[in-house]
Amino acid sequence: MKPNKLYCDLFGHNYQITKKVTNHVNEYTCKCCKKQLTTNSNGRLTELTPKHQDINTALERLYNNKAMRLKRKTLTSSIC
Ligand SMILES: [Zn+2]
């Protein structure tokens, strides 16, 4: 969609969070041109390449495991 791209060039991208990977890493998609960004290890925004997608998938898995463990721990300690 060329007109959307032009809009982005003129006014900047209109990024929305499309996926929360961890507390610090998100994936963003521009509502206009569908360009995708992600947070890299430096905390900066960078283009979402297939490599970053792989990293994010791995991060997400790790993060979810950790979050689940924490949740279970909290639950147990509140019962005891
Ligand atoms: Zn855009």
mmCIF file of N, CA, C and O and ligand atoms in Angstrom:
data_model
loop_
_atom_site.group_PDB
_atom_site.id
_atom_site.type_symbol
_atom_site.label_atom_id
_atom_site.label_comp_id
_atom_site.label_asym_id
_atom_site.label_seq_id
_atom_site.Cartn_x
_atom_site.Cartn_y
_atom_site.Cartn_z
ATOM 1 N N MET A 1 0.841 -1.215 0.000
ATOM 2 C CA MET A 1 0.000 0.000 0.000
ATOM 3 C C MET A 1 0.870 1.257 0.000
ATOM 4 O O MET A 1 1.396 1.660 1.028
ATOM 5 N N LYS A 2 1.018 1.839 -1.154
ATOM 6 C CA LYS A 2 1.899 2.999 -1.283
ATOM 7 C C LYS A 2 1.426 4.235 -0.491
ATOM 8 O O LYS A 2 2.232 4.882 0.150
ATOM 9 N N PRO A 3 0.112 4.566 -0.519
ATOM 10 C CA PRO A 3 -0.322 5.781 0.190
ATOM 11 C C PRO A 3 -0.011 5.703 1.671
ATOM 12 O O PRO A 3 0.349 6.694 2.287
ATOM 13 N N ASN A 4 -0.156 4.512 2.259
ATOM 14 C CA ASN A 4 0.133 4.344 3.676
ATOM 15 C C ASN A 4 1.608 4.579 3.959
ATOM 16 O O ASN A 4 1.973 5.166 4.959
ATOM 17 N N LYS A 5 2.432 4.068 3.072
ATOM 18 C CA LYS A 5 3.873 4.239 3.234
ATOM 19 C C LYS A 5 4.224 5.722 3.205
ATOM 20 O O LYS A 5 5.042 6.188 3.981
ATOM 21 N N LEU A 6 3.561 6.442 2.303
ATOM 22 C CA LEU A 6 3.793 7.876 2.190
ATOM 23 C C LEU A 6 3.391 8.578 3.488
ATOM 24 O O LEU A 6 4.094 9.447 3.984
ATOM 25 N N TYR A 7 2.270 8.161 4.040
ATOM 26 C CA TYR A 7 1.799 8.730 5.295
ATOM 27 C C TYR A 7 2.857 8.533 6.378
ATOM 28 O O TYR A 7 3.188 9.449 7.127
ATOM 29 N N CYS A 8 3.429 7.322 6.419
ATOM 30 C CA CYS A 8 4.453 7.019 7.425
ATOM 31 C C CYS A 8 5.692 7.881 7.216
ATOM 32 O O CYS A 8 6.287 8.361 8.166
ATOM 33 N N ASP A 9 6.072 8.057 5.949
ATOM 34 C CA ASP A 9 7.241 8.879 5.650
ATOM 35 C C ASP A 9 7.019 10.314 6.115
ATOM 36 O O ASP A 9 7.927 10.975 6.594
ATOM 37 N N LEU A 10 5.796 10.784 5.969
ATOM 38 C CA LEU A 10 5.501 12.167 6.320
ATOM 39 C C LEU A 10 5.286 12.359 7.816
ATOM 40 O O LEU A 10 5.791 13.294 8.411
ATOM 41 N N PHE A 11 4.517 11.460 8.416
ATOM 42 C CA PHE A 11 4.096 11.685 9.800
ATOM 43 C C PHE A 11 4.731 10.730 10.795
ATOM 44 O O PHE A 11 4.526 10.844 11.994
ATOM 45 N N GLY A 12 5.473 9.752 10.276
ATOM 46 C CA GLY A 12 6.061 8.762 11.175
ATOM 47 C C GLY A 12 5.145 7.561 11.305
ATOM 48 O O GLY A 12 3.955 7.640 11.026
ATOM 49 N N HIS A 13 5.728 6.461 11.727
ATOM 50 C CA HIS A 13 4.950 5.231 11.848
ATOM 51 C C HIS A 13 4.012 5.293 13.039
ATOM 52 O O HIS A 13 4.249 6.009 13.993
ATOM 53 N N ASN A 14 2.965 4.513 12.925
ATOM 54 C CA ASN A 14 1.952 4.466 13.972
ATOM 55 C C ASN A 14 2.012 3.089 14.637
ATOM 56 O O ASN A 14 1.184 2.226 14.395
ATOM 57 N N TYR A 15 3.032 2.889 15.461
ATOM 58 C CA TYR A 15 3.281 1.572 16.026
ATOM 59 C C TYR A 15 2.318 1.231 17.158
ATOM 60 O O TYR A 15 1.995 2.065 17.986
ATOM 61 N N GLN A 16 1.910 -0.021 17.151
ATOM 62 C CA GLN A 16 1.089 -0.548 18.236
ATOM 63 C C GLN A 16 1.738 -1.830 18.722
ATOM 64 O O GLN A 16 2.275 -2.586 17.908
ATOM 65 N N ILE A 17 1.672 -2.098 20.003
ATOM 66 C CA ILE A 17 2.222 -3.351 20.530
ATOM 67 C C ILE A 17 1.356 -4.502 20.046
ATOM 68 O O ILE A 17 0.144 -4.504 20.254
ATOM 69 N N THR A 18 1.975 -5.450 19.352
ATOM 70 C CA THR A 18 1.218 -6.603 18.868
ATOM 71 C C THR A 18 1.506 -7.829 19.709
ATOM 72 O O THR A 18 0.762 -8.783 19.686
ATOM 73 N N LYS A 19 2.621 -7.794 20.434
ATOM 74 C CA LYS A 19 2.955 -8.951 21.243
ATOM 75 C C LYS A 19 3.852 -8.530 22.386
ATOM 76 O O LYS A 19 4.812 -7.796 22.194
ATOM 77 N N LYS A 20 3.523 -9.002 23.567
ATOM 78 C CA LYS A 20 4.353 -8.744 24.731
ATOM 79 C C LYS A 20 5.210 -9.977 24.937
ATOM 80 O O LYS A 20 4.697 -11.053 25.238
ATOM 81 N N VAL A 21 6.509 -9.849 24.713
ATOM 82 C CA VAL A 21 7.383 -11.014 24.830
ATOM 83 C C VAL A 21 7.797 -11.195 26.295
ATOM 84 O O VAL A 21 7.609 -12.250 26.875
ATOM 85 N N THR A 22 8.357 -10.150 26.876
ATOM 86 C CA THR A 22 8.667 -10.142 28.311
ATOM 87 C C THR A 22 8.292 -8.766 28.846
ATOM 88 O O THR A 22 7.738 -7.949 28.120
ATOM 89 N N ASN A 23 8.636 -8.509 30.101
ATOM 90 C CA ASN A 23 8.359 -7.187 30.673
ATOM 91 C C ASN A 23 9.078 -6.079 29.924
ATOM 92 O O ASN A 23 8.639 -4.932 29.909
ATOM 93 N N HIS A 24 10.219 -6.422 29.317
ATOM 94 C CA HIS A 24 11.045 -5.401 28.683
ATOM 95 C C HIS A 24 11.046 -5.484 27.170
ATOM 96 O O HIS A 24 11.534 -4.573 26.512
ATOM 97 N N VAL A 25 10.552 -6.586 26.634
ATOM 98 C CA VAL A 25 10.608 -6.779 25.178
ATOM 99 C C VAL A 25 9.211 -6.903 24.606
ATOM 100 O O VAL A 25 8.415 -7.727 25.047
ATOM 101 N N ASN A 26 8.930 -6.061 23.638
ATOM 102 C CA ASN A 26 7.646 -6.104 22.948
ATOM 103 C C ASN A 26 7.869 -6.187 21.451
ATOM 104 O O ASN A 26 8.932 -5.846 20.955
ATOM 105 N N GLU A 27 6.836 -6.602 20.750
ATOM 106 C CA GLU A 27 6.857 -6.521 19.296
ATOM 107 C C GLU A 27 5.819 -5.499 18.881
ATOM 108 O O GLU A 27 4.729 -5.451 19.438
ATOM 109 N N TYR A 28 6.194 -4.673 17.927
ATOM 110 C CA TYR A 28 5.311 -3.602 17.475
ATOM 111 C C TYR A 28 5.035 -3.742 15.986
ATOM 112 O O TYR A 28 5.888 -4.173 15.233
ATOM 113 N N THR A 29 3.840 -3.351 15.577
ATOM 114 C CA THR A 29 3.514 -3.320 14.155
ATOM 115 C C THR A 29 2.929 -1.956 13.839
ATOM 116 O O THR A 29 2.098 -1.439 14.585
ATOM 117 N N CYS A 30 3.385 -1.360 12.736
ATOM 118 C CA CYS A 30 2.839 -0.083 12.308
ATOM 119 C C CYS A 30 1.454 -0.322 11.724
ATOM 120 O O CYS A 30 1.284 -1.197 10.876
ATOM 121 N N LYS A 31 0.478 0.422 12.213
ATOM 122 C CA LYS A 31 -0.896 0.251 11.759
ATOM 123 C C LYS A 31 -1.049 0.591 10.286
ATOM 124 O O LYS A 31 -1.952 0.124 9.614
ATOM 125 N N CYS A 32 -0.168 1.467 9.784
ATOM 126 C CA CYS A 32 -0.308 1.932 8.404
ATOM 127 C C CYS A 32 0.388 1.027 7.403
ATOM 128 O O CYS A 32 -0.216 0.562 6.453
ATOM 129 N N CYS A 33 1.684 0.771 7.612
ATOM 130 C CA CYS A 33 2.453 0.045 6.595
ATOM 131 C C CYS A 33 2.833 -1.362 7.020
ATOM 132 O O CYS A 33 3.483 -2.074 6.276
ATOM 133 N N LYS A 34 2.428 -1.763 8.215
ATOM 134 C CA LYS A 34 2.667 -3.118 8.735
ATOM 135 C C LYS A 34 4.132 -3.416 8.982
ATOM 136 O O LYS A 34 4.521 -4.573 9.092
ATOM 137 N N LYS A 35 4.953 -2.374 9.052
ATOM 138 C CA LYS A 35 6.357 -2.582 9.398
ATOM 139 C C LYS A 35 6.422 -3.059 10.848
ATOM 140 O O LYS A 35 5.699 -2.567 11.702
ATOM 141 N N GLN A 36 7.301 -4.043 11.119
ATOM 142 C CA GLN A 36 7.385 -4.599 12.464
ATOM 143 C C GLN A 36 8.699 -4.259 13.147
ATOM 144 O O GLN A 36 9.756 -4.277 12.526
ATOM 145 N N LEU A 37 8.591 -3.939 14.411
ATOM 146 C CA LEU A 37 9.762 -3.606 15.221
ATOM 147 C C LEU A 37 9.760 -4.475 16.468
ATOM 148 O O LEU A 37 8.727 -4.988 16.873
ATOM 149 N N THR A 38 10.909 -4.594 17.072
ATOM 150 C CA THR A 38 10.987 -5.248 18.363
ATOM 151 C C THR A 38 12.030 -4.559 19.221
ATOM 152 O O THR A 38 12.832 -3.775 18.713
ATOM 153 N N THR A 39 11.996 -4.837 20.514
ATOM 154 C CA THR A 39 13.007 -4.294 21.415
ATOM 155 C C THR A 39 14.203 -5.239 21.366
ATOM 156 O O THR A 39 14.028 -6.441 21.507
ATOM 157 N N ASN A 40 15.401 -4.735 21.149
ATOM 158 C CA ASN A 40 16.578 -5.614 21.134
ATOM 159 C C ASN A 40 17.214 -5.659 22.520
ATOM 160 O O ASN A 40 16.704 -5.074 23.472
ATOM 161 N N SER A 41 18.336 -6.367 22.614
ATOM 162 C CA SER A 41 18.947 -6.588 23.931
ATOM 163 C C SER A 41 19.453 -5.302 24.567
ATOM 164 O O SER A 41 19.724 -5.260 25.762
ATOM 165 N N ASN A 42 19.614 -4.247 23.773
ATOM 166 C CA ASN A 42 20.045 -2.961 24.326
ATOM 167 C C ASN A 42 18.863 -2.110 24.776
ATOM 168 O O ASN A 42 19.037 -0.978 25.193
ATOM 169 N N GLY A 43 17.649 -2.636 24.604
ATOM 170 C CA GLY A 43 16.467 -1.881 24.975
ATOM 171 C C GLY A 43 16.056 -0.873 23.918
ATOM 172 O O GLY A 43 15.197 -0.031 24.145
ATOM 173 N N ARG A 44 16.685 -0.978 22.732
ATOM 174 C CA ARG A 44 16.333 -0.063 21.646
ATOM 175 C C ARG A 44 15.400 -0.767 20.677
ATOM 176 O O ARG A 44 15.351 -1.985 20.611
ATOM 177 N N LEU A 45 14.699 0.023 19.893
ATOM 178 C CA LEU A 45 13.809 -0.552 18.893
ATOM 179 C C LEU A 45 14.576 -0.868 17.626
ATOM 180 O O LEU A 45 15.409 -0.092 17.175
ATOM 181 N N THR A 46 14.323 -2.040 17.067
ATOM 182 C CA THR A 46 14.996 -2.448 15.861
ATOM 183 C C THR A 46 14.006 -3.203 14.977
ATOM 184 O O THR A 46 12.968 -3.652 15.452
ATOM 185 N N GLU A 47 14.317 -3.305 13.712
ATOM 186 C CA GLU A 47 13.423 -3.992 12.788
ATOM 187 C C GLU A 47 13.281 -5.460 13.187
ATOM 188 O O GLU A 47 14.256 -6.089 13.576
ATOM 189 N N LEU A 48 12.077 -5.983 13.115
ATOM 190 C CA LEU A 48 11.835 -7.372 13.504
ATOM 191 C C LEU A 48 12.220 -8.302 12.354
ATOM 192 O O LEU A 48 11.454 -8.549 11.446
ATOM 193 N N THR A 49 13.451 -8.796 12.425
ATOM 194 C CA THR A 49 13.947 -9.725 11.405
ATOM 195 C C THR A 49 13.613 -11.152 11.846
ATOM 196 O O THR A 49 13.286 -11.367 13.007
ATOM 197 N N PRO A 50 13.691 -12.134 10.931
ATOM 198 C CA PRO A 50 13.447 -13.528 11.325
ATOM 199 C C PRO A 50 14.335 -13.952 12.490
ATOM 200 O O PRO A 50 13.914 -14.707 13.357
ATOM 201 N N LYS A 51 15.562 -13.429 12.538
ATOM 202 C CA LYS A 51 16.475 -13.750 13.635
ATOM 203 C C LYS A 51 15.916 -13.247 14.964
ATOM 204 O O LYS A 51 15.932 -13.944 15.976
ATOM 205 N N HIS A 52 15.423 -12.012 14.955
ATOM 206 C CA HIS A 52 14.835 -11.464 16.175
ATOM 207 C C HIS A 52 13.571 -12.219 16.573
ATOM 208 O O HIS A 52 13.279 -12.361 17.757
ATOM 209 N N GLN A 53 12.828 -12.673 15.559
ATOM 210 C CA GLN A 53 11.626 -13.436 15.853
ATOM 211 C C GLN A 53 11.983 -14.721 16.597
ATOM 212 O O GLN A 53 11.301 -15.096 17.552
ATOM 213 N N ASP A 54 13.072 -15.358 16.153
ATOM 214 C CA ASP A 54 13.549 -16.571 16.822
ATOM 215 C C ASP A 54 13.928 -16.272 18.266
ATOM 216 O O ASP A 54 13.557 -16.992 19.187
ATOM 217 N N ILE A 55 14.691 -15.193 18.441
ATOM 218 C CA ILE A 55 15.124 -14.799 19.784
ATOM 219 C C ILE A 55 13.906 -14.533 20.667
ATOM 220 O O ILE A 55 13.834 -14.995 21.798
ATOM 221 N N ASN A 56 12.939 -13.823 20.130
ATOM 222 C CA ASN A 56 11.744 -13.488 20.904
ATOM 223 C C ASN A 56 10.943 -14.728 21.290
ATOM 224 O O ASN A 56 10.432 -14.807 22.402
ATOM 225 N N THR A 57 10.864 -15.680 20.367
ATOM 226 C CA THR A 57 10.146 -16.919 20.672
ATOM 227 C C THR A 57 10.816 -17.642 21.827
ATOM 228 O O THR A 57 10.147 -18.112 22.758
ATOM 229 N N ALA A 58 12.156 -17.701 21.782
ATOM 230 C CA ALA A 58 12.913 -18.348 22.856
ATOM 231 C C ALA A 58 12.742 -17.586 24.166
ATOM 232 O O ALA A 58 12.511 -18.179 25.222
ATOM 233 N N LEU A 59 12.845 -16.269 24.092
ATOM 234 C CA LEU A 59 12.684 -15.410 25.271
ATOM 235 C C LEU A 59 11.314 -15.597 25.897
ATOM 236 O O LEU A 59 11.174 -15.701 27.108
ATOM 237 N N GLU A 60 10.306 -15.637 25.027
ATOM 238 C CA GLU A 60 8.935 -15.762 25.488
ATOM 239 C C GLU A 60 8.746 -17.073 26.240
ATOM 240 O O GLU A 60 8.100 -17.111 27.282
ATOM 241 N N ARG A 61 9.340 -18.139 25.697
ATOM 242 C CA ARG A 61 9.215 -19.445 26.333
ATOM 243 C C ARG A 61 9.865 -19.412 27.708
ATOM 244 O O ARG A 61 9.298 -19.843 28.703
ATOM 245 N N LEU A 62 11.083 -18.859 27.766
ATOM 246 C CA LEU A 62 11.804 -18.742 29.037
ATOM 247 C C LEU A 62 11.008 -17.922 30.037
ATOM 248 O O LEU A 62 10.852 -18.287 31.190
ATOM 249 N N TYR A 63 10.513 -16.789 29.554
ATOM 250 C CA TYR A 63 9.799 -15.850 30.410
ATOM 251 C C TYR A 63 8.531 -16.486 30.967
ATOM 252 O O TYR A 63 8.233 -16.351 32.141
ATOM 253 N N ASN A 64 7.795 -17.191 30.114
ATOM 254 C CA ASN A 64 6.559 -17.836 30.547
ATOM 255 C C ASN A 64 6.819 -18.919 31.573
ATOM 256 O O ASN A 64 6.093 -19.047 32.544
ATOM 257 N N ASN A 65 7.881 -19.687 31.371
ATOM 258 C CA ASN A 65 8.247 -20.719 32.335
ATOM 259 C C ASN A 65 8.534 -20.097 33.688
ATOM 260 O O ASN A 65 8.078 -20.568 34.714
ATOM 261 N N LYS A 66 9.304 -19.021 33.656
ATOM 262 C CA LYS A 66 9.692 -18.332 34.874
ATOM 263 C C LYS A 66 8.464 -17.742 35.564
ATOM 264 O O LYS A 66 8.302 -17.874 36.768
ATOM 265 N N ALA A 67 7.600 -17.111 34.783
ATOM 266 C CA ALA A 67 6.399 -16.486 35.325
ATOM 267 C C ALA A 67 5.504 -17.541 35.968
ATOM 268 O O ALA A 67 4.918 -17.312 37.015
ATOM 269 N N MET A 68 5.430 -18.700 35.327
ATOM 270 C CA MET A 68 4.591 -19.777 35.842
ATOM 271 C C MET A 68 5.133 -20.278 37.172
ATOM 272 O O MET A 68 4.394 -20.516 38.097
ATOM 273 N N ARG A 69 6.480 -20.402 37.220
ATOM 274 C CA ARG A 69 7.111 -20.867 38.452
ATOM 275 C C ARG A 69 6.859 -19.873 39.580
ATOM 276 O O ARG A 69 6.521 -20.250 40.685
ATOM 277 N N LEU A 70 7.010 -18.594 39.285
ATOM 278 C CA LEU A 70 6.813 -17.543 40.276
ATOM 279 C C LEU A 70 5.386 -17.581 40.804
ATOM 280 O O LEU A 70 5.150 -17.448 41.995
ATOM 281 N N LYS A 71 4.447 -17.756 39.871
ATOM 282 C CA LYS A 71 3.040 -17.767 40.219
ATOM 283 C C LYS A 71 2.753 -18.930 41.173
ATOM 284 O O LYS A 71 2.061 -18.774 42.163
ATOM 285 N N ARG A 72 3.338 -20.089 40.824
ATOM 286 C CA ARG A 72 3.119 -21.267 41.638
ATOM 287 C C ARG A 72 3.686 -21.053 43.032
ATOM 288 O O ARG A 72 3.092 -21.424 44.022
ATOM 289 N N LYS A 73 4.871 -20.414 43.076
ATOM 290 C CA LYS A 73 5.555 -20.157 44.336
ATOM 291 C C LYS A 73 4.695 -19.239 45.211
ATOM 292 O O LYS A 73 4.507 -19.477 46.400
ATOM 293 N N THR A 74 4.168 -18.177 44.602
ATOM 294 C CA THR A 74 3.331 -17.214 45.327
ATOM 295 C C THR A 74 2.098 -17.916 45.887
ATOM 296 O O THR A 74 1.699 -17.689 47.020
ATOM 297 N N LEU A 75 1.524 -18.757 45.038
ATOM 298 C CA LEU A 75 0.318 -19.475 45.412
ATOM 299 C C LEU A 75 0.592 -20.367 46.622
ATOM 300 O O LEU A 75 -0.143 -20.351 47.592
ATOM 301 N N THR A 76 1.735 -21.096 46.544
ATOM 302 C CA THR A 76 2.087 -22.015 47.618
ATOM 303 C C THR A 76 2.323 -21.248 48.913
ATOM 304 O O THR A 76 1.818 -21.619 49.967
ATOM 305 N N SER A 77 3.061 -20.122 48.820
ATOM 306 C CA SER A 77 3.405 -19.406 50.031
ATOM 307 C C SER A 77 2.161 -18.747 50.647
ATOM 308 O O SER A 77 2.098 -18.561 51.856
ATOM 309 N N SER A 78 1.177 -18.416 49.826
ATOM 310 C CA SER A 78 -0.015 -17.787 50.379
ATOM 311 C C SER A 78 -0.890 -18.828 51.066
ATOM 312 O O SER A 78 -1.648 -18.509 51.982
ATOM 313 N N ILE A 79 -0.785 -20.061 50.600
ATOM 314 C CA ILE A 79 -1.558 -21.135 51.241
ATOM 315 C C ILE A 79 -0.933 -21.489 52.584
ATOM 316 O O ILE A 79 -1.626 -21.685 53.577
ATOM 317 N N CYS A 80 0.414 -21.515 52.603
ATOM 318 C CA CYS A 80 1.103 -21.980 53.814
ATOM 319 C C CYS A 80 1.165 -20.960 54.933
ATOM 320 O O CYS A 80 1.141 -19.920 54.979
HETATM 321 ZN ZN ZN B 1 4.428 2.766 9.008
#
